[in-house]
Amino acid sequence: MGKQKPTIPKGTRDFGPEQMAKRTYILETIKTVYKKYGFQNLETPTMENLSVLTGKYGDEGDQLLFKIVNSGDYLKKVKAEDLEKGAKIMLPKISEKGLRYDLTVPFARYVVMNHGNLSFPFKRYQVQPVWRADRPQRGRYREFYQCDADVVGTDSLLCEAEILAMMGEALTNLKVTDHTIKLNNRKVLTGIAEAIGENGKESELCVAIDKLDKIGVDKVNQELVEQRGFTEDAVSKLLPIYEMSGFTEERIEKMKTFLASSEIGLKGISELEEVFNFTKVMGVPTEKVEFDVTLARGLSYYTGAIFEVKVNNANMGSISGGGRYDNLTGVFGVEGLSGVGFSFGVDRIYDVLEELDLYPQSAIETTKVMITNFDNAGRDYCLPLLQKLRTAGISAELYPDNAKMKKQMNFANKKGIGFVVLAWEDEMAQGKFSLKNMETGEQQLLTDEQIIEVLK
Amino acid sequence: MGKQKPTIPKGTRDFGPEQMAKRTYILETIKTVYKKYGFQNLETPTMENLSVLTGKYGDEGDQLLFKIVNSGDYLKKVKAEDLEKGAKIMLPKISEKGLRYDLTVPFARYVVMNHGNLSFPFKRYQVQPVWRADRPQRGRYREFYQCDADVVGTDSLLCEAEILAMMGEALTNLKVTDHTIKLNNRKVLTGIAEAIGENGKESELCVAIDKLDKIGVDKVNQELVEQRGFTEDAVSKLLPIYEMSGFTEERIEKMKTFLASSEIGLKGISELEEVFNFTKVMGVPTEKVEFDVTLARGLSYYTGAIFEVKVNNANMGSISGGGRYDNLTGVFGVEGLSGVGFSFGVDRIYDVLEELDLYPQSAIETTKVMITNFDNAGRDYCLPLLQKLRTAGISAELYPDNAKMKKQMNFANKKGIGFVVLAWEDEMAQGKFSLKNMETGEQQLLTDEQIIEVLK
């Protein structure tokens, strides 16, 4: 039993040294940008009370929550008849906690619980795993990291401009230069519904338009008419929306005409103009930012700006997204806190950097130098150097056992170690060491101080 | 219902910005040392199959595992009679996964699953939370971080010497200079049992001796005789052990005499001598390392070295511990892999640094500079500076709304921001800015480039 080969739960992953080095590179690059823009780190517990989690993600989300069996005698509240009533009725009696499903609800919960002590606007970033009991498939995991930054407690559109800047800067620092940052505004979508005479149906419109990239114009129109009750006339008026082209300024002018009859639509356009204006004054590059009037994203809680980022030269969906929501904490009884935020998809960015071969050498380097160990005399000769290298801040290791040259070289190669130190009688007689560059094969006879100089 | 003030599960914690900054400082300091010694990062999933976890931590440990309710219809394997049989019988039918209880078992599981691909000796560090359904109390949480480093696949005593070096270096870097690193060897404890004529009873001896600090010599002796079946004669022979004093070399000589009749005991002493010798040759400072012949630690799986670290000038138990275990992966069917490792207690180190006021300014600093926002003209005047600061690598934020001076200054103070930029008509007329040092109150009139110079 205990001796059978162990496994890990489906949809979960181990991250070995190379993956961790690459993931750390991505996360540190992103966190550095977050911090530079004044965001502060928050971590919330893995477990939340189910009273906090349920009802926040829709019925499907509730199903996908991982629930924890109560500690101790978890059956103490269960009666025989509960079993007959089925899993759903019985669940609250055996489980009161669940695993974090996203970072937004715990953030809202934190803000409410610490409302009196926080200074608003509160800028927080949070980089932690979340769990969903989804069917695992390629690129979809049951445990995955989210990487959020949100500002709560202001409706200043400066925040939107800063988010455009942060998205661009993080991706530039990751060398993902060929990307497009799409920007829209929920009010524009509401305005479109009004302008085509389908007032109040922006949600249905959003759900359908959200599929535009996947199923195309005809099927979206068909869905709007057949499943969502739009008139043929209304749908025909959407053509200028589908055919929208040109630079941002041009699109904005076209939309002002299209939305002339919709007050809220024009409000959305004016917000967009202000955001673009802020980026200009700030000196944020905007050539990669595109006003995409059809950008809706699935989630319906956005009330203002909507963001999405795609990589143009990689085979991958959006790698980042976000938006403004007017009532983050209302569900927990604190009204009137507007927030805007976004998130990077770490797993997708990881795959993009793999596909485009964008990891720098420094991201995958492990120990800088390994000292070989052929016999005890050589080992003891090298031990002081080992510690001198570390004192100089150079990562170093000594192969811990006496072993054959080939074995040790293979080890160094496999671990991705850049340099190897060797010392036989010749070197020892001269008080020196041979330093071998594992990439070029070049070998130099050096003193300990020269080695430190070379490796620093 | 949904509007009542939300709570977090007992025994769990939110870590707000200041706590996260301090925790990150501790963890980064420790990780930097781990990496410098050639250890590589590993992360394993939060959930493990219960078949991996159960039976590894004793009966009590099994009780303390957090279990996850199976997804979907979790009752499908349950029959009415199972409910009567009770919680323990029913559990395996509704739960197949649990939360990670420590980092050692997942590490062993990883090594076994990746045995063919890993190069040994494999040095890994792992910094992740673990969960235990323990009764929460002061300093004991249900979710807490562990911070492990282990080498597996070699029995070289160099590893023990390196662990002594790493413990000392990490604590020195954290400015916890007044500490003692205690070192012992399980074989010495085995030898003591032999030397007093209680062969094979080292486990009982360890359990009792482990309480020496807490309950004193008399009670330990009483426990040995009354509860663990040691003879009065055997216990009386322990006196030189309890009274052990002097420097390491002296203690080693005394123990050679005491253990003269025990082969395994002398083996333990010779291992200790070799470890001390390696530290000397490496140039690792050892004045804080103490051979403590009574050091046993609770866990009985150590087979060689045993480590423990205490801070002398703080009111706190051990902040680090570890040891060598000869058969890490045997429980999963892979025999013969010896390992040695240790762990830092992050929560305890956090409290020690608080108590001794050892956090450097850089660890608690947030945004370096905030730009004030009194009106739109001043705001737009400052926006280019905001982005120039960030481009220069300086963390900066603009207060996003027009607001009163006092409110903005309070905000900056509360967030721990070091500098504030102000620009009224005077400054704008000169193309300059006022830079206020929030600590000294000093204010300077500067150009944007001078500000960058000052803040860099």
GROMACS .gro file of N, CA and C in nm, chain B residues 276-349:
model
  222
  732PHE      N    1   3.304   1.943   1.286
  732PHE     CA    2   3.375   2.060   1.340
  732PHE      C    3   3.502   2.086   1.262
  733ASN      N    4   3.569   1.979   1.223
  733ASN     CA    5   3.692   1.995   1.146
  733ASN      C    6   3.664   2.063   1.011
  734PHE      N    7   3.557   2.020   0.943
  734PHE     CA    8   3.521   2.082   0.815
  734PHE      C    9   3.495   2.232   0.833
  735THR      N   10   3.422   2.267   0.936
  735THR     CA   11   3.394   2.410   0.955
  735THR      C   12   3.524   2.488   0.973
  736LYS      N   13   3.619   2.429   1.044
  736LYS     CA   14   3.747   2.497   1.064
  736LYS      C   15   3.818   2.517   0.932
  737VAL      N   16   3.828   2.409   0.852
  737VAL     CA   17   3.899   2.419   0.724
  737VAL      C   18   3.829   2.518   0.631
  738MET      N   19   3.697   2.517   0.633
  738MET     CA   20   3.620   2.608   0.548
  738MET      C   21   3.633   2.753   0.593
  739GLY      N   22   3.671   2.773   0.718
  739GLY     CA   23   3.675   2.909   0.770
  739GLY      C   24   3.540   2.958   0.816
  740VAL      N   25   3.454   2.864   0.855
  740VAL     CA   26   3.322   2.903   0.907
  740VAL      C   27   3.336   2.935   1.055
  741PRO      N   28   3.285   3.052   1.099
  741PRO     CA   29   3.295   3.085   1.241
  741PRO      C   30   3.216   2.983   1.325
  742THR      N   31   3.278   2.934   1.431
  742THR     CA   32   3.209   2.830   1.511
  742THR      C   33   3.193   2.871   1.657
  743GLU      N   34   3.226   2.997   1.689
  743GLU     CA   35   3.218   3.034   1.831
  743GLU      C   36   3.074   3.029   1.881
  744LYS      N   37   2.976   3.029   1.792
  744LYS     CA   38   2.837   3.021   1.836
  744LYS      C   39   2.781   2.880   1.827
  745VAL      N   40   2.865   2.785   1.784
  745VAL     CA   41   2.821   2.646   1.773
  745VAL      C   42   2.859   2.571   1.900
  746GLU      N   43   2.764   2.498   1.956
  746GLU     CA   44   2.787   2.430   2.084
  746GLU      C   45   2.746   2.283   2.072
  747PHE      N   46   2.835   2.195   2.111
  747PHE     CA   47   2.803   2.052   2.115
  747PHE      C   48   2.719   2.028   2.240
  748ASP      N   49   2.590   2.003   2.221
  748ASP     CA   50   2.497   1.984   2.334
  748ASP      C   51   2.456   1.838   2.338
  749VAL      N   52   2.516   1.764   2.428
  749VAL     CA   53   2.500   1.619   2.432
  749VAL      C   54   2.358   1.579   2.472
  750THR      N   55   2.280   1.673   2.524
  750THR     CA   56   2.141   1.639   2.560
  750THR      C   57   2.040   1.680   2.453
  751LEU      N   58   2.088   1.741   2.345
  751LEU     CA   59   1.995   1.785   2.241
  751LEU      C   60   1.937   1.662   2.169
  752ALA      N   61   1.806   1.649   2.176
  752ALA     CA   62   1.743   1.531   2.116
  752ALA      C   63   1.636   1.570   2.015
  753ARG      N   64   1.564   1.676   2.041
  753ARG     CA   65   1.446   1.718   1.961
  753ARG      C   66   1.343   1.604   1.957
  754GLY      N   67   1.220   1.645   1.940
  754GLY     CA   68   1.111   1.549   1.950
  754GLY      C   69   1.115   1.440   1.844
  755LEU      N   70   1.144   1.477   1.723
  755LEU     CA   71   1.126   1.382   1.613
  755LEU      C   72   1.228   1.270   1.620
  756SER      N   73   1.180   1.152   1.605
  756SER     CA   74   1.268   1.037   1.625
  756SER      C   75   1.330   0.986   1.496
  757TYR      N   76   1.303   1.054   1.382
  757TYR     CA   77   1.358   0.998   1.259
  757TYR      C   78   1.500   1.042   1.229
  758TYR      N   79   1.559   1.129   1.313
  758TYR     CA   80   1.699   1.165   1.289
  758TYR      C   81   1.789   1.045   1.320
  759THR      N   82   1.890   1.026   1.234
  759THR     CA   83   1.981   0.914   1.253
  759THR      C   84   2.125   0.960   1.274
  760GLY      N   85   2.155   1.085   1.240
  760GLY     CA   86   2.290   1.138   1.259
  760GLY      C   87   2.283   1.271   1.330
  761ALA      N   88   2.334   1.375   1.262
  761ALA     CA   89   2.339   1.509   1.323
  761ALA      C   90   2.200   1.556   1.364
  762ILE      N   91   2.198   1.633   1.474
  762ILE     CA   92   2.076   1.702   1.518
  762ILE      C   93   2.114   1.848   1.543
  763PHE      N   94   2.035   1.940   1.486
  763PHE     CA   95   2.063   2.083   1.499
  763PHE      C   96   1.949   2.154   1.572
  764GLU      N   97   1.984   2.261   1.640
  764GLU     CA   98   1.881   2.350   1.695
  764GLU      C   99   1.943   2.486   1.720
  765VAL      N  100   1.865   2.592   1.694
  765VAL     CA  101   1.916   2.727   1.714
  765VAL      C  102   1.828   2.803   1.812
  766LYS      N  103   1.892   2.869   1.906
  766LYS     CA  104   1.820   2.954   1.999
  766LYS      C  105   1.877   3.095   1.997
  767VAL      N  106   1.790   3.192   2.021
  767VAL     CA  107   1.834   3.330   2.033
  767VAL      C  108   1.851   3.357   2.182
  768ASN      N  109   1.972   3.400   2.221
  768ASN     CA  110   2.001   3.412   2.364
  768ASN      C  111   1.933   3.531   2.430
  769ASN      N  112   1.913   3.638   2.354
  769ASN     CA  113   1.859   3.760   2.415
  769ASN      C  114   1.713   3.787   2.379
  770ALA      N  115   1.641   3.679   2.345
  770ALA     CA  116   1.498   3.697   2.316
  770ALA      C  117   1.419   3.587   2.386
  771ASN      N  118   1.296   3.621   2.417
  771ASN     CA  119   1.210   3.529   2.489
  771ASN      C  120   1.138   3.438   2.389
  772MET      N  121   1.206   3.333   2.347
  772MET     CA  122   1.155   3.253   2.235
  772MET      C  123   1.220   3.115   2.237
  773GLY      N  124   1.146   3.012   2.203
  773GLY     CA  125   1.203   2.879   2.189
  773GLY      C  126   1.298   2.873   2.071
  774SER      N  127   1.324   2.753   2.020
  774SER     CA  128   1.417   2.740   1.909
  774SER      C  129   1.359   2.803   1.783
  775ILE      N  130   1.443   2.868   1.704
  775ILE     CA  131   1.398   2.933   1.581
  775ILE      C  132   1.440   2.855   1.458
  776SER      N  133   1.513   2.746   1.478
  776SER     CA  134   1.558   2.666   1.365
  776SER      C  135   1.598   2.529   1.417
  777GLY      N  136   1.583   2.430   1.335
  777GLY     CA  137   1.624   2.297   1.376
  777GLY      C  138   1.630   2.205   1.256
  778GLY      N  139   1.693   2.089   1.278
  778GLY     CA  140   1.700   1.994   1.167
  778GLY      C  141   1.787   1.876   1.205
  779GLY      N  142   1.827   1.801   1.104
  779GLY     CA  143   1.910   1.686   1.132
  779GLY      C  144   1.924   1.595   1.012
  780ARG      N  145   1.996   1.484   1.032
  780ARG     CA  146   2.014   1.386   0.924
  780ARG      C  147   1.920   1.268   0.945
  781TYR      N  148   1.861   1.225   0.837
  781TYR     CA  149   1.772   1.109   0.839
  781TYR      C  150   1.820   1.015   0.728
  782ASP      N  151   1.836   0.888   0.760
  782ASP     CA  152   1.904   0.798   0.666
  782ASP      C  153   1.814   0.743   0.557
  783ASN      N  154   1.684   0.761   0.572
  783ASN     CA  155   1.597   0.693   0.477
  783ASN      C  156   1.475   0.777   0.445
  784LEU      N  157   1.501   0.890   0.380
  784LEU     CA  158   1.395   0.987   0.352
  784LEU      C  159   1.282   0.927   0.271
  785THR      N  160   1.318   0.851   0.167
  785THR     CA  161   1.218   0.811   0.068
  785THR      C  162   1.177   0.665   0.082
  786GLY      N  163   1.229   0.597   0.185
  786GLY     CA  164   1.198   0.455   0.202
  786GLY      C  165   1.048   0.429   0.211
  787VAL      N  166   0.977   0.522   0.271
  787VAL     CA  167   0.834   0.505   0.289
  787VAL      C  168   0.760   0.502   0.155
  788PHE      N  169   0.823   0.558   0.052
  788PHE     CA  170   0.764   0.552  -0.082
  788PHE      C  171   0.835   0.451  -0.172
  789GLY      N  172   0.916   0.363  -0.112
  789GLY     CA  173   0.971   0.252  -0.189
  789GLY      C  174   1.107   0.275  -0.249
  790VAL      N  175   1.167   0.393  -0.229
  790VAL     CA  176   1.303   0.415  -0.279
  790VAL      C  177   1.397   0.417  -0.159
  791GLU      N  178   1.482   0.314  -0.151
  791GLU     CA  179   1.568   0.297  -0.034
  791GLU      C  180   1.705   0.361  -0.058
  792GLY      N  181   1.773   0.387   0.053
  792GLY     CA  182   1.916   0.420   0.046
  792GLY      C  183   1.947   0.565   0.016
  793LEU      N  184   1.848   0.655   0.022
  793LEU     CA  185   1.879   0.796   0.002
  793LEU      C  186   1.890   0.864   0.138
  794SER      N  187   2.012   0.900   0.174
  794SER     CA  188   2.033   0.970   0.300
  794SER      C  189   2.016   1.120   0.277
  795GLY      N  190   1.961   1.186   0.375
  795GLY     CA  191   1.940   1.330   0.362
  795GLY      C  192   1.973   1.402   0.490
  796VAL      N  193   2.002   1.531   0.475
  796VAL     CA  194   2.020   1.613   0.594
  796VAL      C  195   1.962   1.750   0.561
  797GLY      N  196   1.893   1.808   0.658
  797GLY     CA  197   1.828   1.934   0.629
  797GLY      C  198   1.790   2.009   0.754
  798PHE      N  199   1.739   2.129   0.733
  798PHE     CA  200   1.695   2.210   0.846
  798PHE      C  201   1.591   2.309   0.799
  799SER      N  202   1.534   2.377   0.893
  799SER     CA  203   1.423   2.466   0.866
  799SER      C  204   1.432   2.587   0.956
  800PHE      N  205   1.390   2.703   0.905
  800PHE     CA  206   1.378   2.822   0.990
  800PHE      C  207   1.231   2.843   1.024
  801GLY      N  208   1.204   2.878   1.148
  801GLY     CA  209   1.068   2.911   1.188
  801GLY      C  210   1.040   3.058   1.162
  802VAL      N  211   0.970   3.084   1.052
  802VAL     CA  212   0.953   3.222   1.006
  802VAL      C  213   0.875   3.306   1.107
  803ASP      N  214   0.767   3.250   1.161
  803ASP     CA  215   0.685   3.326   1.255
  803ASP      C  216   0.765   3.363   1.380
  804ARG      N  217   0.847   3.271   1.427
  804ARG     CA  218   0.927   3.299   1.546
  804ARG      C  219   1.035   3.402   1.518
  805ILE      N  220   1.099   3.390   1.401
  805ILE     CA  221   1.201   3.489   1.366
  805ILE      C  222   1.137   3.628   1.355
   0.00000   0.00000   0.00000
